[in-house]
CSV table of C-alpha atoms and ligand atoms in Angstrom, one decimal:
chain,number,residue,atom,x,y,z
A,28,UNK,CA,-13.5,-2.0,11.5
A,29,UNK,CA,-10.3,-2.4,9.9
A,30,UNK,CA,-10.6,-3.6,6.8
A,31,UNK,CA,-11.7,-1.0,4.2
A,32,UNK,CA,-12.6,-2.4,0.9
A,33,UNK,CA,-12.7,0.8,-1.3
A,34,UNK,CA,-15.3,0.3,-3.9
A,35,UNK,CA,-14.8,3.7,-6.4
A,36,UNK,CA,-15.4,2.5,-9.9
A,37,UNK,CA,-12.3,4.2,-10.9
A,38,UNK,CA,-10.4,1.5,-8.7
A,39,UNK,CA,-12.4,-1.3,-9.8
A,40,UNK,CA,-11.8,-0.1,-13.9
A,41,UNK,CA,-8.1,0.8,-13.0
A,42,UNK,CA,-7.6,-3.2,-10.9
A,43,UNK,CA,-9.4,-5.1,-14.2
A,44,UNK,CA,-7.1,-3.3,-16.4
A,45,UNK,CA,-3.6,-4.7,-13.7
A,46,UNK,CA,-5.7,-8.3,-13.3
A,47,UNK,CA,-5.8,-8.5,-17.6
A,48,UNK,CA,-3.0,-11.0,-18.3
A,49,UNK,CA,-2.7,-8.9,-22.1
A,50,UNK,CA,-1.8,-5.7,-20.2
A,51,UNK,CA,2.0,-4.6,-20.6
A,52,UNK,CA,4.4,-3.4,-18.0
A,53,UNK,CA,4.1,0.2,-20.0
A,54,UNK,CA,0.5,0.8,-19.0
A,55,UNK,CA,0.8,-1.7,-16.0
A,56,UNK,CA,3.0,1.1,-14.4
A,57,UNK,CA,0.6,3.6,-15.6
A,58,UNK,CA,-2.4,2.3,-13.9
A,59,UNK,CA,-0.7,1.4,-10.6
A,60,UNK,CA,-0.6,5.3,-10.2
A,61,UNK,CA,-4.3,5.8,-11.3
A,62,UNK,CA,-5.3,3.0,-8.5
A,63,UNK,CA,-2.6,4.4,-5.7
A,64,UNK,CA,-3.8,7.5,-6.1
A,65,UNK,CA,-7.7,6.9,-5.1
A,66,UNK,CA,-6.1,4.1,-2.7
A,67,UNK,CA,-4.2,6.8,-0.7
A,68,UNK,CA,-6.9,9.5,-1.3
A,69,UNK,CA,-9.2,7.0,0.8
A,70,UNK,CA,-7.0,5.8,3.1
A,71,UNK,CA,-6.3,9.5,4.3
A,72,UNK,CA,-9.9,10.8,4.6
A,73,UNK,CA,-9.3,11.2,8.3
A,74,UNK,CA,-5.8,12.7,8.4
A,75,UNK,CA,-5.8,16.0,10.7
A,76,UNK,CA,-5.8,19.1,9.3
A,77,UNK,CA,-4.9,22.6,10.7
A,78,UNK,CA,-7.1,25.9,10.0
A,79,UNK,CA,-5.5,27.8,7.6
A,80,UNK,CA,-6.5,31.5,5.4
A,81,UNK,CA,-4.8,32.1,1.9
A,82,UNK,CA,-5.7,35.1,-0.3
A,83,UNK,CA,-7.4,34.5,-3.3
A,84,UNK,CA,-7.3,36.9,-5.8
A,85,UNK,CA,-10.3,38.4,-4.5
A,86,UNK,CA,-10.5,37.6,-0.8
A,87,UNK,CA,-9.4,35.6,1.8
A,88,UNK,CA,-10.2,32.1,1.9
A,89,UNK,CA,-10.5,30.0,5.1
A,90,UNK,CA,-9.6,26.4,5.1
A,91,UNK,CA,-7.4,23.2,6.3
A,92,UNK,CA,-4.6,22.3,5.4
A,93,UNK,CA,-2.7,18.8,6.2
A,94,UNK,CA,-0.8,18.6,9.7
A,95,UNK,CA,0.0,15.1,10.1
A,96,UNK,CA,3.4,13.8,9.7
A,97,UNK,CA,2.9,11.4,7.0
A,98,UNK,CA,5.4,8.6,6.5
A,99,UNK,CA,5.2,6.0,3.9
A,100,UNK,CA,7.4,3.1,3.8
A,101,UNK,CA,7.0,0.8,0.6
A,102,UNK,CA,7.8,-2.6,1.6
A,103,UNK,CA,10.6,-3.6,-1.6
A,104,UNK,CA,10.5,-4.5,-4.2
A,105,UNK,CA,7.0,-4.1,-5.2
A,106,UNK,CA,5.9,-1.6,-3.0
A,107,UNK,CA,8.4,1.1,-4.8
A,108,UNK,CA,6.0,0.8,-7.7
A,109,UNK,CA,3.5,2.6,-5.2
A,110,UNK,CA,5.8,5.7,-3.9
A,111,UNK,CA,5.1,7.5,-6.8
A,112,UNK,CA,1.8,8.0,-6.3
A,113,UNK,CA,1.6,8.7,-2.6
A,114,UNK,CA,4.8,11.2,-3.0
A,115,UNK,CA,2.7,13.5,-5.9
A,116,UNK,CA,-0.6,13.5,-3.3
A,117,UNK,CA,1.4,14.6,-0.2
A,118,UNK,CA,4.7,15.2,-1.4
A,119,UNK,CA,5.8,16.5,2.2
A,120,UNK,CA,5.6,12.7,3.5
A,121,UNK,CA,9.1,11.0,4.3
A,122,UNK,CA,9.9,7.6,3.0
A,123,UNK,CA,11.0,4.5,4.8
A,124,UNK,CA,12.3,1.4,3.3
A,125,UNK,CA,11.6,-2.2,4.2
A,126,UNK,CA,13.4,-4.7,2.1
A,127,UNK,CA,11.7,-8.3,2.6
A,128,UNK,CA,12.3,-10.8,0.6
A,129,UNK,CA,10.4,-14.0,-0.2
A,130,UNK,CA,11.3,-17.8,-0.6
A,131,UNK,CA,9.4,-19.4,-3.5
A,132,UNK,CA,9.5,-22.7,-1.7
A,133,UNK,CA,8.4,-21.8,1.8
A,134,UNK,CA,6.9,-18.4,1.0
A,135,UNK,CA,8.6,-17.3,4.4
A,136,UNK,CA,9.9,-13.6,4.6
A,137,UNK,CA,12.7,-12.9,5.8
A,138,UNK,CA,14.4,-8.8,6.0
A,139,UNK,CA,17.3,-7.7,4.0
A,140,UNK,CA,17.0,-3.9,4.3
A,141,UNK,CA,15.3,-1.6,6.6
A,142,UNK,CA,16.4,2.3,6.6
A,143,UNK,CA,12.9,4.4,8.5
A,144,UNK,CA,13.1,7.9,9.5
A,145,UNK,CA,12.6,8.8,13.2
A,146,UNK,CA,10.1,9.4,15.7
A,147,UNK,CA,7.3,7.5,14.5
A,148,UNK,CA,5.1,7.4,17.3
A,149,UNK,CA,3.6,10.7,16.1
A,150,UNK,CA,3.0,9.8,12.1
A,151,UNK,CA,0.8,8.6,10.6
A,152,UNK,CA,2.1,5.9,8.4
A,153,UNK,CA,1.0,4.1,5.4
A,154,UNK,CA,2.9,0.8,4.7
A,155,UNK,CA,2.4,0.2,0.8
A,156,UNK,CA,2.5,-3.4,-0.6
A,157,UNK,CA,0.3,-4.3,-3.5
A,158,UNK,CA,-0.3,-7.9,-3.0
A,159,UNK,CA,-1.4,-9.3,1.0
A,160,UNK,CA,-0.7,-12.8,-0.1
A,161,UNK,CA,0.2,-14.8,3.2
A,162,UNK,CA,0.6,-12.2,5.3
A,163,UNK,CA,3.8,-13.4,6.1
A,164,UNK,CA,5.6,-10.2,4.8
A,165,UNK,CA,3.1,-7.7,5.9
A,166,UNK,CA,3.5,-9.1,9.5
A,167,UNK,CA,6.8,-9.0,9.3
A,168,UNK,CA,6.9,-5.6,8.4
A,169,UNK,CA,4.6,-4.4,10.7
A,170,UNK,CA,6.1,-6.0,13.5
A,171,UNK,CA,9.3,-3.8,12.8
A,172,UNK,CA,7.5,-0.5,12.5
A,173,UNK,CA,5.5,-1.3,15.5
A,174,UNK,CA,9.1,-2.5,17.4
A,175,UNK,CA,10.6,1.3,15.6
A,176,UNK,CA,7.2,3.0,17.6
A,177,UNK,CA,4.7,3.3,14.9
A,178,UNK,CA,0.8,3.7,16.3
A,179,UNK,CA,-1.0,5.0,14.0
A,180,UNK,CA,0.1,2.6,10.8
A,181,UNK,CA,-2.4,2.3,7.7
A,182,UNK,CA,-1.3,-0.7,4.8
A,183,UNK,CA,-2.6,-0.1,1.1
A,184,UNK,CA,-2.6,-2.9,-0.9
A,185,UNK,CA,-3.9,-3.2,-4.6
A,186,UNK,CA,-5.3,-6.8,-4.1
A,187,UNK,CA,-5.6,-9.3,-0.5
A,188,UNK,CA,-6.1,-12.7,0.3
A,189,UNK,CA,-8.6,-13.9,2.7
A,190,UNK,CA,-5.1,-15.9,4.6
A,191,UNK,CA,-3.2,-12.2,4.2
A,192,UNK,CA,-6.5,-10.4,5.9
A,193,UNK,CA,-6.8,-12.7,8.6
A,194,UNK,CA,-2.9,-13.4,9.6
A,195,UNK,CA,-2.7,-9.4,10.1
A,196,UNK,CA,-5.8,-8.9,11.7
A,197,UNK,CA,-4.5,-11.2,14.4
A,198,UNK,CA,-1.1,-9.7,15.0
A,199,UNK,CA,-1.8,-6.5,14.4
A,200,UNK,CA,-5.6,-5.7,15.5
A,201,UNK,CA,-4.7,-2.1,15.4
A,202,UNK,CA,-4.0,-1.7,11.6
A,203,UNK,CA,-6.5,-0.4,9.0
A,204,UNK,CA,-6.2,-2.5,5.6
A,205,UNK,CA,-7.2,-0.4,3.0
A,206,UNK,CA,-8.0,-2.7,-0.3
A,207,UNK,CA,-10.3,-3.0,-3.3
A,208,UNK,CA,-10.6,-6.5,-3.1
A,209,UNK,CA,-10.3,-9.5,-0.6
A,210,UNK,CA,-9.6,-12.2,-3.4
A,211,UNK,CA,-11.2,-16.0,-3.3
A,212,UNK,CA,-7.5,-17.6,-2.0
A,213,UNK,CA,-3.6,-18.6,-2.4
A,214,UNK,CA,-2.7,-21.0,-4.6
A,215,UNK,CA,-0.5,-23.9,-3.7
A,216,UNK,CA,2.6,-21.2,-4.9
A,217,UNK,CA,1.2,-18.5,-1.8
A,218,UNK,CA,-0.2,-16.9,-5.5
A,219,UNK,CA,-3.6,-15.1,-4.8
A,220,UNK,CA,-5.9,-16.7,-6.7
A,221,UNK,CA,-7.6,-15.0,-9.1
A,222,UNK,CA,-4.9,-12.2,-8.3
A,223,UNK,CA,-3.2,-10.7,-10.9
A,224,UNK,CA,-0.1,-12.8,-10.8
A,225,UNK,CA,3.4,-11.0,-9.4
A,226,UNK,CA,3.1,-7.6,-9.3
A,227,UNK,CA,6.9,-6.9,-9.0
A,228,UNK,CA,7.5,-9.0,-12.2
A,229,UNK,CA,4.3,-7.6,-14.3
A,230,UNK,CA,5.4,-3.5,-13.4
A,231,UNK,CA,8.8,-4.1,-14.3
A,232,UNK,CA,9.2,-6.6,-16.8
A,233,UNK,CA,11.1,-9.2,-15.2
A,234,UNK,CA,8.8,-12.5,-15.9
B,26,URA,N1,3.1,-11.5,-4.6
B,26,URA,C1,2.6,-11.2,-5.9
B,26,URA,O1,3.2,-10.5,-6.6
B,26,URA,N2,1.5,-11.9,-6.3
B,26,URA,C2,0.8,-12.7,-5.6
B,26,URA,O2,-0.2,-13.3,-6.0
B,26,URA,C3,1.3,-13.0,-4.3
B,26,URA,C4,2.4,-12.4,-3.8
């Protein structure tokens, strides 16, 4: 399966409050790191983990800890209003950068900017873009981590189109979406519909 659609309440509170046209970039930014965090907490349930013993103050205490490199590239400019999040939960990951940048009129992606660390084939990597409209962008992303020799490659995203869903599904079988909700459709703008209108614009005030 991969399409996750993570139902926490703590998601579904944190998205109403980002969907609420009244809400202000102030707490806008403030709630896309409640949601990113639960987002990435789910969508790393199955990272490996190495045995490992610390000493308590009273005894020694087996456990895991994290092995997996972790990479997370935010697809720009949106995306970067993701990092945060991901950085404080494992703040060993590196970052790569994919700068892709829309038409309004043909909703067609095309790359500006692209800086990813190296060997990939062995990371785990979660591509972070809060709004699977098309799917133009997120294909187009994917197909350059997959060309740079990403396997194992995870996308968060805060809300998804059915069109987004299904375009990535077809290129890219392999890849686990991780979302809290597959909304009802684009508008005749590539908008998702009910959506929460541009994400970019709405976290940093540029409307
Ligand atoms: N990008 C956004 O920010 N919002 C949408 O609804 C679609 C793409």
């Amino acid at each position: 399966m991969s399409v996750h659609v993570v139902e926490h309440p703590l998601v579904h509170n944190a998205l109403m409050t980002l969907r609420d046209a009244q809400t202000q970039p102030k707490v806008f930014r403030r709630i896309t790191i409640h949601i990113n965090l639960l987002l990435a907490a789910e969508a790393t349930r199955d990272l490996p983990a190495s045995p490992v013993t610390v000493q308590t103050p009273l005894a020694p205490a087996e456990g895991r800890r994290v092995s997996a490199d972790v990479v997370v590239v935010p697809v720009l400019r949106a995306g970067l209003g993701m990092l945060d999040a991901i950085l404080e939960l494992i703040p060993g990951a590196r970052v790569g950068h994919i700068g892709l940048q829309r038409d309004e009129s043909t909703a067609i992606a095309s790359q500006y900017y692209s800086k990813l660390p190296r060997g990939l084939e062995k990371s785990v990597v979660l591509m972070i873009d809060p709004m699977l409209a098309t799917g133009g962008s997120a294909v187009a992303a994917l197909d350059h981590l997959s060309h740079a020799g990403a396997r194992d490659i995870r996308m968060i995203c805060i809300v998804a189109a059915p069109e987004g869903v299904d375009l990535v599904q077809k290129h890219h079988p392999g890849v686990r979406i991780y979302t809290p909700a597959i909304d009802r459709q684009l508008n005749e703008h590539k908008y998702i519909v009910p959506g929460l209108g541009d994400f970019g614009d709405r976290l940093y005030g540029t409307v």
